Amino acid sequence: TQNELFLRPTRTNDITRDFASSLLADVQFYREATYAVNTRKAYRTHRKVYLQFCHMLDIQPAPADCIHICMYAAYLARFLLPQSVCVYLNFVGLLHREMGFPNPLLDNWFLSSVLKGIKRSKGIPPVPKLPITVDILSFIHSQLNLLDSKQASFWALCLVSFFGLFRKSHLLPVSQREFSPVTFLTRSDFTFVGSGVHIKVRWSKTIQFGQRTVTIPLVAIPSSHLCPVSAVSRAFSLTPGALPSDQAFCWRDSHLGSNRIFIYRDFMRILQAHLSRSGLSHRQYGSHSFRRGGATFALEAGVPLDSIAIMGDWKSDAMYLYLHMPLSQRLHAQRSISSHISTLT
């Protein structure tokens, strides 16, 4: 086996064996670091579903026959959207490669035809979450007690997400245990410069190997309740004792007398409560609504598309899925076209 090859020393002594064992441990460590945390979580879910399917049909997971893979695709289509079927199927290819078998998904016309049929028969246009607007932010602000540490941190998260076009993976762990100063923003990543604040991003969806850092500047909006700089400053001032390596928007628990990590579930619970009070359906909004709302607001403010892409660190055309062009802007575009036609006729 591979392990035996690693542990078969040319000189049979403890030093050689220990050295080989330590190298093997390093290999295992680097293998486990291949995928990001969220990717590993997703693969665990995909693995569970695929193995359950194989158990129901009493078939071996790998190597899998083409017809069994197509049956698995049909099974997934019973409860998943077409795009999710492809995501779950990718694990089958990964499993085969891990076990030393060829990837059965590649150059598989029969499977491709099944997937195309699923897409044609069950394709449903995705319904993106609605963007958070300035009016929604103003309503939320009116409901908050900004002398309370948790509410102040919540408000700072809202404005930093909106104006900085941040993904939730920068800011909010799923649980206290998941927080890591390597992947989430910490206090040391914020530097107050003049009337603004610079945020250093060391890790993101597009920066997973430390190949670069990105600095996101936020500028003050004097006398405005929507000023992100004053919101950050207030949140920081209400969490005494926070270390440079602590979560950027941790909050002070007055009952425990200590700072606590702001987790995603708590953030969404507070957001949904405010949206419901405003008369909006909280189901139509999510954490990405701030990123989408900020990008849309930047477009309305006349910021060029290429600048928005850089601000949001988009590396693909996915940015266009986030932008929500209001009817007023669409009308303005049509009037511009009509006016230009008039000059030619």
GROMACS .gro file of C-alpha atoms in nm:
model
  345
    1THR     CA    1   0.000   0.000   0.000
    2GLN     CA    2   0.100   0.366  -0.025
    3ASN     CA    3   0.143   0.388   0.352
    4GLU     CA    4   0.369   0.083   0.355
    5LEU     CA    5   0.584   0.232   0.081
    6PHE     CA    6   0.624   0.549   0.285
    7LEU     CA    7   0.712   0.357   0.597
    8ARG     CA    8   0.957   0.113   0.437
    9PRO     CA    9   1.294   0.267   0.531
   10THR     CA   10   1.624   0.187   0.366
   11ARG     CA   11   1.781   0.188   0.712
   12THR     CA   12   1.577   0.018   0.978
   13ASN     CA   13   1.616   0.256   1.267
   14ASP     CA   14   1.376   0.462   1.473
   15ILE     CA   15   1.499   0.797   1.338
   16THR     CA   16   1.426   0.699   0.979
   17ARG     CA   17   1.087   0.557   1.068
   18ASP     CA   18   0.991   0.867   1.268
   19PHE     CA   19   1.101   1.091   0.982
   20ALA     CA   20   0.892   0.894   0.734
   21SER     CA   21   0.593   0.904   0.969
   22SER     CA   22   0.621   1.281   1.008
   23LEU     CA   23   0.631   1.327   0.631
   24LEU     CA   24   0.327   1.105   0.592
   25ALA     CA   25   0.148   1.318   0.851
   26ASP     CA   26   0.240   1.628   0.649
   27VAL     CA   27   0.098   1.470   0.335
   28GLN     CA   28  -0.227   1.397   0.517
   29PHE     CA   29  -0.240   1.754   0.652
   30TYR     CA   30  -0.192   1.906   0.306
   31ARG     CA   31  -0.447   1.670   0.157
   32GLU     CA   32  -0.705   1.783   0.411
   33ALA     CA   33  -0.626   2.145   0.323
   34THR     CA   34  -0.704   2.087  -0.045
   35TYR     CA   35  -1.058   2.215  -0.014
   36ALA     CA   36  -1.203   2.514   0.168
   37VAL     CA   37  -1.414   2.453   0.478
   38ASN     CA   38  -1.746   2.517   0.302
   39THR     CA   39  -1.645   2.293   0.012
   40ARG     CA   40  -1.568   2.008   0.251
   41LYS     CA   41  -1.907   2.053   0.417
   42ALA     CA   42  -2.081   2.039   0.080
   43TYR     CA   43  -1.890   1.726  -0.021
   44ARG     CA   44  -1.992   1.553   0.301
   45THR     CA   45  -2.355   1.618   0.213
   46HIS     CA   46  -2.306   1.498  -0.145
   47ARG     CA   47  -2.128   1.186  -0.022
   48LYS     CA   48  -2.411   1.101   0.216
   49VAL     CA   49  -2.677   1.134  -0.055
   50TYR     CA   50  -2.479   0.929  -0.308
   51LEU     CA   51  -2.403   0.647  -0.065
   52GLN     CA   52  -2.769   0.634   0.040
   53PHE     CA   53  -2.867   0.600  -0.326
   54CYS     CA   54  -2.615   0.319  -0.379
   55HIS     CA   55  -2.744   0.143  -0.068
   56MET     CA   56  -3.106   0.164  -0.188
   57LEU     CA   57  -3.014  -0.001  -0.519
   58ASP     CA   58  -2.755  -0.233  -0.366
   59ILE     CA   59  -2.484  -0.119  -0.608
   60GLN     CA   60  -2.119  -0.035  -0.554
   61PRO     CA   61  -2.032   0.337  -0.539
   62ALA     CA   62  -1.724   0.299  -0.759
   63PRO     CA   63  -1.655   0.211  -1.027
   64ALA     CA   64  -2.010   0.297  -1.124
   65ASP     CA   65  -2.184   0.193  -1.444
   66CYS     CA   66  -2.305   0.464  -1.679
   67ILE     CA   67  -2.668   0.363  -1.639
   68HIS     CA   68  -2.641   0.381  -1.260
   69ILE     CA   69  -2.498   0.732  -1.278
   70CYS     CA   70  -2.784   0.834  -1.505
   71MET     CA   71  -3.030   0.680  -1.261
   72TYR     CA   72  -2.864   0.880  -0.984
   73ALA     CA   73  -2.914   1.198  -1.188
   74ALA     CA   74  -3.282   1.111  -1.232
   75TYR     CA   75  -3.308   1.044  -0.859
   76LEU     CA   76  -3.155   1.382  -0.775
   77ALA     CA   77  -3.391   1.556  -1.019
   78ARG     CA   78  -3.683   1.444  -0.804
   79PHE     CA   79  -3.591   1.689  -0.528
   80LEU     CA   80  -3.322   1.923  -0.665
   81LEU     CA   81  -3.310   2.196  -0.925
   82PRO     CA   82  -3.123   2.105  -1.246
   83GLN     CA   83  -2.818   2.313  -1.156
   84SER     CA   84  -2.797   2.139  -0.818
   85VAL     CA   85  -2.815   1.798  -0.985
   86CYS     CA   86  -2.488   1.876  -1.165
   87VAL     CA   87  -2.327   1.994  -0.841
   88TYR     CA   88  -2.417   1.671  -0.661
   89LEU     CA   89  -2.301   1.462  -0.957
   90ASN     CA   90  -1.956   1.620  -0.943
   91PHE     CA   91  -1.891   1.428  -0.623
   92VAL     CA   92  -1.927   1.100  -0.813
   93GLY     CA   93  -1.640   1.203  -1.038
   94LEU     CA   94  -1.434   1.315  -0.739
   95LEU     CA   95  -1.494   0.983  -0.562
   96HIS     CA   96  -1.375   0.788  -0.865
   97ARG     CA   97  -1.057   0.993  -0.896
   98GLU     CA   98  -0.984   0.950  -0.526
   99MET     CA   99  -1.018   0.573  -0.565
  100GLY     CA  100  -0.795   0.563  -0.873
  101PHE     CA  101  -1.072   0.513  -1.130
  102PRO     CA  102  -1.134   0.724  -1.442
  103ASN     CA  103  -1.389   1.002  -1.404
  104PRO     CA  104  -1.712   0.853  -1.546
  105LEU     CA  105  -1.866   1.197  -1.597
  106LEU     CA  106  -1.619   1.299  -1.867
  107ASP     CA  107  -1.708   1.250  -2.233
  108ASN     CA  108  -2.029   1.072  -2.136
  109TRP     CA  109  -2.284   1.147  -2.406
  110PHE     CA  110  -2.558   0.935  -2.250
  111LEU     CA  111  -2.530   1.122  -1.919
  112SER     CA  112  -2.511   1.457  -2.098
  113SER     CA  113  -2.835   1.383  -2.280
  114VAL     CA  114  -3.007   1.290  -1.953
  115LEU     CA  115  -2.889   1.613  -1.790
  116LYS     CA  116  -3.004   1.816  -2.087
  117GLY     CA  117  -3.345   1.650  -2.064
  118ILE     CA  118  -3.363   1.730  -1.692
  119LYS     CA  119  -3.277   2.091  -1.762
  120ARG     CA  120  -3.537   2.119  -2.038
  121SER     CA  121  -3.811   1.942  -1.842
  122LYS     CA  122  -3.753   2.082  -1.496
  123GLY     CA  123  -3.557   2.399  -1.553
  124ILE     CA  124  -3.679   2.682  -1.332
  125PRO     CA  125  -3.529   3.030  -1.355
  126PRO     CA  126  -3.341   3.104  -1.033
  127VAL     CA  127  -3.506   3.359  -0.807
  128PRO     CA  128  -3.229   3.575  -0.661
  129LYS     CA  129  -3.270   3.743  -0.327
  130LEU     CA  130  -3.388   4.101  -0.350
  131PRO     CA  131  -3.135   4.380  -0.291
  132ILE     CA  132  -3.124   4.574   0.032
  133THR     CA  133  -3.197   4.939  -0.046
  134VAL     CA  134  -3.112   5.267   0.123
  135ASP     CA  135  -3.474   5.295   0.237
  136ILE     CA  136  -3.457   4.953   0.402
  137LEU     CA  137  -3.131   5.047   0.573
  138SER     CA  138  -3.288   5.368   0.700
  139PHE     CA  139  -3.582   5.177   0.844
  140ILE     CA  140  -3.353   4.928   1.016
  141HIS     CA  141  -3.152   5.215   1.164
  142SER     CA  142  -3.467   5.370   1.309
  143GLN     CA  143  -3.539   5.049   1.500
  144LEU     CA  144  -3.197   5.004   1.660
  145ASN     CA  145  -3.057   5.096   1.998
  146LEU     CA  146  -2.700   5.176   1.901
  147LEU     CA  147  -2.589   5.196   2.263
  148ASP     CA  148  -2.632   4.819   2.276
  149SER     CA  149  -2.316   4.641   2.164
  150LYS     CA  150  -2.486   4.364   1.967
  151GLN     CA  151  -2.715   4.604   1.782
  152ALA     CA  152  -2.424   4.838   1.709
  153SER     CA  153  -2.220   4.549   1.568
  154PHE     CA  154  -2.521   4.436   1.365
  155TRP     CA  155  -2.556   4.785   1.218
  156ALA     CA  156  -2.185   4.803   1.135
  157LEU     CA  157  -2.211   4.465   0.962
  158CYS     CA  158  -2.503   4.593   0.755
  159LEU     CA  159  -2.320   4.903   0.633
  160VAL     CA  160  -1.984   4.734   0.576
  161SER     CA  161  -2.158   4.460   0.377
  162PHE     CA  162  -2.352   4.717   0.174
  163PHE     CA  163  -2.081   4.972   0.096
  164GLY     CA  164  -1.793   4.723   0.086
  165LEU     CA  165  -1.984   4.466  -0.124
  166PHE     CA  166  -1.868   4.195   0.113
  167ARG     CA  167  -1.963   3.829   0.099
  168LYS     CA  168  -2.090   3.680   0.423
  169SER     CA  169  -1.792   3.443   0.422
  170HIS     CA  170  -1.573   3.744   0.506
  171LEU     CA  171  -1.771   3.845   0.809
  172LEU     CA  172  -1.988   3.582   0.973
  173PRO     CA  173  -1.902   3.225   1.073
  174VAL     CA  174  -2.180   2.968   1.097
  175SER     CA  175  -2.083   2.890   1.455
  176GLN     CA  176  -1.852   3.016   1.729
  177ARG     CA  177  -1.621   2.722   1.672
  178GLU     CA  178  -1.593   2.788   1.298
  179PHE     CA  179  -1.441   3.134   1.343
  180SER     CA  180  -1.080   3.156   1.230
  181PRO     CA  181  -0.872   3.475   1.216
  182VAL     CA  182  -0.719   3.338   0.896
  183THR     CA  183  -1.039   3.344   0.692
  184PHE     CA  184  -1.263   3.600   0.865
  185LEU     CA  185  -1.206   3.971   0.911
  186THR     CA  186  -1.046   4.065   1.242
  187ARG     CA  187  -0.989   4.391   1.427
  188SER     CA  188  -0.634   4.407   1.291
  189ASP     CA  189  -0.774   4.421   0.936
  190PHE     CA  190  -0.933   4.762   1.004
  191THR     CA  191  -0.721   5.077   0.991
  192PHE     CA  192  -0.874   5.420   1.046
  193VAL     CA  193  -0.719   5.663   0.799
  194GLY     CA  194  -0.823   6.027   0.817
  195SER     CA  195  -1.201   6.034   0.784
  196GLY     CA  196  -1.223   5.682   0.648
  197VAL     CA  197  -1.135   5.323   0.726
  198HIS     CA  198  -0.932   5.076   0.523
  199ILE     CA  199  -1.024   4.707   0.540
  200LYS     CA  200  -0.758   4.453   0.447
  201VAL     CA  201  -0.897   4.134   0.294
  202ARG     CA  202  -0.654   3.843   0.324
  203TRP     CA  203  -0.889   3.559   0.230
  204SER     CA  204  -1.201   3.532   0.017
  205LYS     CA  205  -1.376   3.313  -0.234
  206THR     CA  206  -1.123   3.432  -0.493
  207ILE     CA  207  -0.822   3.452  -0.256
  208GLN     CA  208  -0.783   3.109  -0.101
  209PHE     CA  209  -0.409   3.058  -0.123
  210GLY     CA  210  -0.272   3.384   0.016
  211GLN     CA  211  -0.168   3.496  -0.331
  212ARG     CA  212  -0.269   3.859  -0.271
  213THR     CA  213  -0.445   4.097  -0.038
  214VAL     CA  214  -0.713   4.351  -0.123
  215THR     CA  215  -0.774   4.679   0.058
  216ILE     CA  216  -1.134   4.801   0.066
  217PRO     CA  217  -1.161   5.171   0.157
  218LEU     CA  218  -1.478   5.303   0.317
  219VAL     CA  219  -1.524   5.679   0.337
  220ALA     CA  220  -1.715   5.878   0.594
  221ILE     CA  221  -2.055   6.024   0.508
  222PRO     CA  222  -2.071   6.327   0.740
  223SER     CA  223  -2.396   6.384   0.930
  224SER     CA  224  -2.555   6.073   0.778
  225HIS     CA  225  -2.701   5.785   0.975
  226LEU     CA  226  -2.571   5.563   0.693
  227CYS     CA  227  -2.206   5.649   0.756
  228PRO     CA  228  -2.015   5.317   0.761
  229VAL     CA  229  -1.708   5.468   0.928
  230SER     CA  230  -1.897   5.598   1.231
  231ALA     CA  231  -2.085   5.266   1.253
  232VAL     CA  232  -1.759   5.070   1.265
  233SER     CA  233  -1.606   5.311   1.516
  234ARG     CA  234  -1.911   5.286   1.742
  235ALA     CA  235  -1.919   4.906   1.729
  236PHE     CA  236  -1.549   4.887   1.815
  237SER     CA  237  -1.585   5.128   2.107
  238LEU     CA  238  -1.856   4.910   2.264
  239THR     CA  239  -1.638   4.598   2.274
  240PRO     CA  240  -1.357   4.677   2.519
  241GLY     CA  241  -1.080   4.425   2.545
  242ALA     CA  242  -1.116   4.297   2.190
  243LEU     CA  243  -0.783   4.164   2.064
  244PRO     CA  244  -0.639   4.233   1.717
  245SER     CA  245  -0.706   3.868   1.628
  246ASP     CA  246  -1.069   3.878   1.746
  247GLN     CA  247  -1.360   3.885   1.504
  248ALA     CA  248  -1.402   4.235   1.365
  249PHE     CA  249  -1.764   4.266   1.474
  250CYS     CA  250  -1.774   4.067   1.792
  251TRP     CA  251  -2.017   4.204   2.050
  252ARG     CA  252  -2.012   4.257   2.424
  253ASP     CA  253  -2.231   4.022   2.627
  254SER     CA  254  -2.318   4.230   2.933
  255HIS     CA  255  -2.444   3.925   3.121
  256LEU     CA  256  -2.122   3.728   3.077
  257GLY     CA  257  -1.897   4.033   3.082
  258SER     CA  258  -1.707   3.914   2.775
  259ASN     CA  259  -1.702   3.958   2.398
  260ARG     CA  260  -1.877   3.704   2.180
  261ILE     CA  261  -1.848   3.611   1.814
  262PHE     CA  262  -2.131   3.734   1.592
  263ILE     CA  263  -2.254   3.427   1.404
  264TYR     CA  264  -2.451   3.411   1.082
  265ARG     CA  265  -2.770   3.270   1.235
  266ASP     CA  266  -2.799   3.556   1.486
  267PHE     CA  267  -2.738   3.815   1.216
  268MET     CA  268  -3.010   3.671   0.992
  269ARG     CA  269  -3.255   3.642   1.281
  270ILE     CA  270  -3.218   4.013   1.360
  271LEU     CA  271  -3.236   4.112   0.992
  272GLN     CA  272  -3.548   3.905   0.930
  273ALA     CA  273  -3.720   4.056   1.233
  274HIS     CA  274  -3.659   4.410   1.106
  275LEU     CA  275  -3.769   4.321   0.753
  276SER     CA  276  -4.093   4.174   0.887
  277ARG     CA  277  -4.159   4.488   1.091
  278SER     CA  278  -4.117   4.696   0.778
  279GLY     CA  279  -4.385   4.493   0.601
  280LEU     CA  280  -4.142   4.311   0.371
  281SER     CA  281  -4.121   3.936   0.323
  282HIS     CA  282  -3.800   3.831   0.494
  283ARG     CA  283  -3.790   3.518   0.278
  284GLN     CA  284  -3.705   3.735  -0.022
  285TYR     CA  285  -3.387   3.866   0.139
  286GLY     CA  286  -3.062   3.706   0.249
  287SER     CA  287  -2.710   3.798   0.347
  288HIS     CA  288  -2.621   3.845  -0.021
  289SER     CA  289  -2.893   4.110  -0.043
  290PHE     CA  290  -2.644   4.361   0.099
  291ARG     CA  291  -2.384   4.277  -0.165
  292ARG     CA  292  -2.645   4.296  -0.438
  293GLY     CA  293  -2.794   4.614  -0.297
  294GLY     CA  294  -2.455   4.781  -0.268
  295ALA     CA  295  -2.363   4.691  -0.626
  296THR     CA  296  -2.699   4.819  -0.752
  297PHE     CA  297  -2.665   5.143  -0.556
  298ALA     CA  298  -2.315   5.194  -0.697
  299LEU     CA  299  -2.456   5.149  -1.048
  300GLU     CA  300  -2.728   5.405  -0.976
  301ALA     CA  301  -2.460   5.643  -0.848
  302GLY     CA  302  -2.283   5.622  -1.183
  303VAL     CA  303  -1.994   5.397  -1.083
  304PRO     CA  304  -1.865   5.217  -1.396
  305LEU     CA  305  -1.929   4.845  -1.419
  306ASP     CA  306  -1.560   4.756  -1.428
  307SER     CA  307  -1.507   4.951  -1.106
  308ILE     CA  308  -1.799   4.771  -0.940
  309ALA     CA  309  -1.646   4.439  -1.045
  310ILE     CA  310  -1.316   4.535  -0.884
  311MET     CA  311  -1.486   4.665  -0.569
  312GLY     CA  312  -1.677   4.340  -0.526
  313ASP     CA  313  -1.382   4.124  -0.631
  314TRP     CA  314  -1.586   3.952  -0.901
  315LYS     CA  315  -1.381   3.734  -1.135
  316SER     CA  316  -1.663   3.632  -1.366
  317ASP     CA  317  -1.981   3.764  -1.523
  318ALA     CA  318  -2.168   3.663  -1.206
  319MET     CA  319  -2.168   4.032  -1.116
  320TYR     CA  320  -2.442   4.093  -1.372
  321LEU     CA  321  -2.670   3.856  -1.181
  322TYR     CA  322  -2.639   4.084  -0.878
  323LEU     CA  323  -2.719   4.411  -1.047
  324HIS     CA  324  -3.079   4.522  -1.030
  325MET     CA  325  -3.147   4.801  -1.278
  326PRO     CA  326  -3.447   5.005  -1.163
  327LEU     CA  327  -3.725   5.085  -1.409
  328SER     CA  328  -3.623   5.453  -1.400
  329GLN     CA  329  -3.279   5.365  -1.534
  330ARG     CA  330  -3.424   5.137  -1.801
  331LEU     CA  331  -3.652   5.421  -1.911
  332HIS     CA  332  -3.356   5.660  -1.916
  333ALA     CA  333  -3.164   5.418  -2.139
  334GLN     CA  334  -3.458   5.384  -2.378
  335ARG     CA  335  -3.506   5.761  -2.394
  336SER     CA  336  -3.138   5.804  -2.472
  337ILE     CA  337  -3.173   5.557  -2.759
  338SER     CA  338  -3.487   5.731  -2.884
  339SER     CA  339  -3.320   6.071  -2.868
  340HIS     CA  340  -3.023   5.943  -3.065
  341ILE     CA  341  -3.255   5.797  -3.331
  342SER     CA  342  -3.429   6.135  -3.357
  343THR     CA  343  -3.101   6.304  -3.444
  344LEU     CA  344  -3.050   6.063  -3.733
  345THR     CA  345  -3.394   6.100  -3.893
   0.00000   0.00000   0.00000
